[in-house]
CSV table of C-alpha atoms in Angstrom, one decimal:
chain,number,residue,atom,x,y,z
A,1,MET,CA,-11.5,-10.5,-5.9
A,2,THR,CA,-12.9,-12.2,-2.5
A,3,LYS,CA,-16.2,-13.3,-1.0
A,4,ASP,CA,-16.4,-13.7,2.5
A,5,GLY,CA,-12.4,-12.9,3.4
A,6,ASN,CA,-11.8,-15.5,1.3
A,7,LEU,CA,-8.9,-15.0,-2.3
A,8,LEU,CA,-10.6,-16.0,-4.9
A,9,SER,CA,-8.5,-14.2,-7.9
A,10,LEU,CA,-5.5,-11.9,-8.1
A,11,VAL,CA,-4.0,-10.2,-11.4
A,12,GLU,CA,-0.4,-8.6,-10.1
A,13,LYS,CA,1.5,-6.9,-12.8
A,14,ASN,CA,4.9,-4.9,-11.9
A,15,ASP,CA,5.9,-3.4,-15.2
A,16,GLU,CA,8.5,-0.4,-16.0
A,17,LYS,CA,6.1,0.1,-18.6
A,18,TYR,CA,3.3,1.4,-17.1
A,19,SER,CA,0.6,0.2,-19.0
A,20,HIS,CA,-2.2,-0.6,-16.7
A,21,SER,CA,-4.2,1.9,-18.0
A,22,THR,CA,-4.6,-0.2,-21.4
A,23,LYS,CA,-4.5,-3.4,-20.0
A,24,LEU,CA,-7.4,-2.4,-17.0
A,25,HIS,CA,-9.9,-4.0,-17.8
A,26,SER,CA,-8.6,-7.0,-19.3
A,27,TYR,CA,-7.1,-8.0,-16.0
A,28,ILE,CA,-10.8,-7.0,-14.7
A,29,ASN,CA,-12.7,-9.8,-17.0
A,30,LYS,CA,-9.6,-12.1,-16.0
A,31,VAL,CA,-10.4,-11.5,-12.4
A,32,ILE,CA,-14.0,-11.9,-13.1
A,33,GLY,CA,-13.5,-15.2,-14.9
A,34,GLU,CA,-11.4,-16.7,-12.8
A,35,SER,CA,-13.9,-15.7,-9.9
A,36,LYS,CA,-16.2,-18.1,-11.5
A,37,ILE,CA,-18.8,-15.1,-10.0
A,38,SER,CA,-21.0,-12.5,-12.3
A,39,ILE,CA,-20.3,-9.1,-11.9
A,40,LYS,CA,-23.5,-8.3,-11.5
A,41,GLU,CA,-22.8,-10.7,-7.6
A,42,LEU,CA,-20.6,-7.7,-6.4
A,43,SER,CA,-21.7,-6.1,-3.5
A,44,ALA,CA,-18.3,-3.3,-3.6
A,45,ILE,CA,-15.2,-2.3,-5.0
A,46,ALA,CA,-12.1,-1.8,-3.2
A,47,VAL,CA,-9.7,1.0,-4.4
A,48,SER,CA,-6.1,2.4,-3.0
A,49,LYS,CA,-6.8,6.0,-2.2
A,50,GLY,CA,-2.6,6.5,-2.3
A,51,PRO,CA,0.1,7.6,-2.0
A,52,GLY,CA,0.8,6.1,-5.4
A,53,SER,CA,1.0,6.7,-8.7
A,54,TYR,CA,-1.2,10.3,-9.8
A,55,THR,CA,-1.9,8.7,-13.0
A,56,GLY,CA,-1.7,5.2,-12.0
A,57,LEU,CA,-4.8,6.3,-9.0
A,58,ARG,CA,-6.7,8.5,-11.3
A,59,ILE,CA,-7.0,5.3,-14.1
A,60,GLY,CA,-7.4,2.8,-10.9
A,61,ILE,CA,-10.3,5.1,-9.5
A,62,ALA,CA,-11.7,6.1,-12.6
A,63,ALA,CA,-12.7,2.6,-14.0
A,64,ALA,CA,-14.0,1.7,-10.3
A,65,LYS,CA,-16.1,4.6,-10.1
A,66,GLY,CA,-17.2,3.4,-13.2
A,67,LEU,CA,-18.0,0.2,-12.4
A,68,CYS,CA,-19.4,1.4,-9.1
A,69,TYR,CA,-22.0,3.6,-10.4
A,70,SER,CA,-23.3,0.7,-13.4
A,71,LEU,CA,-24.1,-1.5,-10.6
A,72,GLU,CA,-25.3,0.8,-7.7
A,73,ILE,CA,-22.5,-0.4,-5.4
A,74,PRO,CA,-20.3,1.3,-3.2
A,75,LEU,CA,-16.7,2.8,-4.3
A,76,ILE,CA,-14.5,1.9,-1.3
A,77,SER,CA,-10.9,3.4,-0.8
A,78,ILE,CA,-8.0,2.2,1.0
A,79,SER,CA,-4.3,3.6,2.1
A,80,THR,CA,-1.7,1.7,0.6
A,81,LEU,CA,0.4,2.5,2.9
A,82,LEU,CA,-2.3,1.1,6.0
A,83,ILE,CA,-2.2,-2.2,2.8
A,84,LEU,CA,1.6,-2.3,2.8
A,85,ALA,CA,1.3,-1.7,7.2
A,86,LYS,CA,-0.7,-5.3,7.5
A,87,GLN,CA,1.3,-7.6,5.8
A,88,ILE,CA,3.3,-7.2,8.6
A,89,LYS,CA,1.9,-9.7,11.2
A,90,GLY,CA,2.6,-11.2,14.4
A,91,ILE,CA,4.3,-8.3,16.6
A,92,ASP,CA,2.8,-7.4,20.0
A,93,LYS,CA,4.7,-3.7,20.4
A,94,GLY,CA,6.8,-2.1,18.1
A,95,LEU,CA,5.8,0.0,15.0
A,96,ILE,CA,5.0,-0.7,11.8
A,97,ILE,CA,6.0,2.1,9.3
A,98,PRO,CA,5.4,1.6,5.7
A,99,VAL,CA,7.6,3.7,3.0
A,100,MET,CA,7.3,4.2,-0.5
A,101,ASP,CA,10.1,5.1,-2.6
A,102,ALA,CA,8.4,8.8,-3.9
A,103,ARG,CA,11.8,9.1,-6.0
A,104,ARG,CA,15.5,10.6,-4.6
A,105,ASP,CA,15.5,11.2,-0.9
A,106,GLU,CA,11.8,11.1,-0.6
A,107,VAL,CA,9.2,8.4,1.0
A,108,TYR,CA,5.7,8.6,1.5
A,109,SER,CA,5.8,7.5,5.6
A,110,ALA,CA,2.8,6.5,7.7
A,111,VAL,CA,3.9,5.1,11.2
A,112,TYR,CA,1.0,1.9,12.9
A,113,ASN,CA,0.8,0.6,16.0
A,114,SER,CA,1.1,-3.2,16.2
A,115,SER,CA,-2.9,-2.5,16.1
A,116,TYR,CA,-2.5,-1.1,13.3
A,117,ASN,CA,-4.2,2.0,14.6
A,118,LYS,CA,-2.5,5.2,13.1
A,119,VAL,CA,0.3,6.7,14.8
A,120,ARG,CA,1.5,9.5,12.8
A,121,GLU,CA,-0.4,10.9,9.5
A,122,VAL,CA,0.3,10.4,5.8
A,123,PHE,CA,3.3,12.5,4.5
A,124,PRO,CA,6.2,12.6,2.3
A,125,GLU,CA,9.5,13.7,3.4
A,126,ILE,CA,12.7,13.5,2.3
A,127,ILE,CA,14.6,11.1,4.8
A,128,ASN,CA,17.4,11.2,6.7
A,129,GLU,CA,19.9,10.7,9.6
A,130,GLU,CA,16.9,12.1,12.1
A,131,SER,CA,14.3,10.2,10.3
A,132,TYR,CA,12.3,8.4,12.6
A,133,SER,CA,15.6,9.2,16.0
A,134,GLU,CA,12.7,10.3,18.3
A,135,LEU,CA,10.7,6.6,17.9
A,136,VAL,CA,13.9,4.7,17.5
A,137,LEU,CA,14.9,4.9,21.4
A,138,ASN,CA,11.8,3.6,22.9
A,139,ASN,CA,10.1,1.1,20.3
A,140,LYS,CA,11.1,-1.3,18.0
A,141,LEU,CA,10.4,-0.1,14.1
A,142,TYR,CA,9.4,-2.5,11.7
A,143,PHE,CA,9.6,-1.1,8.1
A,144,ILE,CA,8.3,-2.6,4.8
A,145,GLY,CA,7.6,-1.0,1.3
A,146,ASP,CA,10.0,-0.2,-2.0
A,147,GLY,CA,11.4,2.8,0.0
A,148,GLN,CA,12.0,0.9,3.2
A,149,GLU,CA,16.3,0.5,1.5
A,150,LYS,CA,16.4,3.9,2.0
A,151,PHE,CA,15.7,3.6,5.5
A,152,GLU,CA,18.3,0.1,6.1
A,153,ARG,CA,21.2,2.5,5.4
A,154,LEU,CA,19.8,5.2,7.8
A,155,ILE,CA,18.9,3.7,11.1
A,156,LYS,CA,20.2,0.6,12.3
A,157,LYS,CA,20.1,0.8,16.1
A,158,ASN,CA,17.3,-0.5,17.6
A,159,SER,CA,15.7,-1.4,14.6
A,160,CYS,CA,14.6,-4.5,12.5
A,161,VAL,CA,14.0,-4.1,8.7
A,162,GLY,CA,10.9,-6.0,7.1
A,163,GLY,CA,10.5,-7.7,4.5
A,164,GLY,CA,9.9,-5.9,0.5
A,165,GLY,CA,6.9,-8.5,0.7
A,166,GLY,CA,6.1,-9.6,4.5
A,167,GLY,CA,7.0,-9.1,7.1
A,168,GLY,CA,9.8,-7.4,10.1
A,169,GLY,CA,12.0,-9.5,12.3
């Protein structure tokens, strides 16, 4: 939960048991309690619009829509890949490529410039030695996300692979 751009409370759980559907509302209550803000003080709710787990997105968006409807506040959707891209800060040149593992040799990815403007739309792709070959010739590339390990072994020339949690270098 944020207020005036400041983080007030956060619950993160990365669990392979995928139990978010049973715990989501308790997480929401925990965030509201820790923030010391009444639920009636919310002015909007933001959700990830994907890409991501279809079931997870569906559950999260349904919960957010229910809250927004009952509180009569706007629902804001944000790209998961844009959220990842914005973790890389302080570059003035180059391209940011957030990548999410979509299983097998496939990833969801997009390409953003250093101002976070989308250079290439989001789409799933099977990666190979030619992936991003046209971009690596003239740009420094910053990869971020859980799909970057797939690229690390394929793309070495003139690229910089960003860390999973915070940025490239």
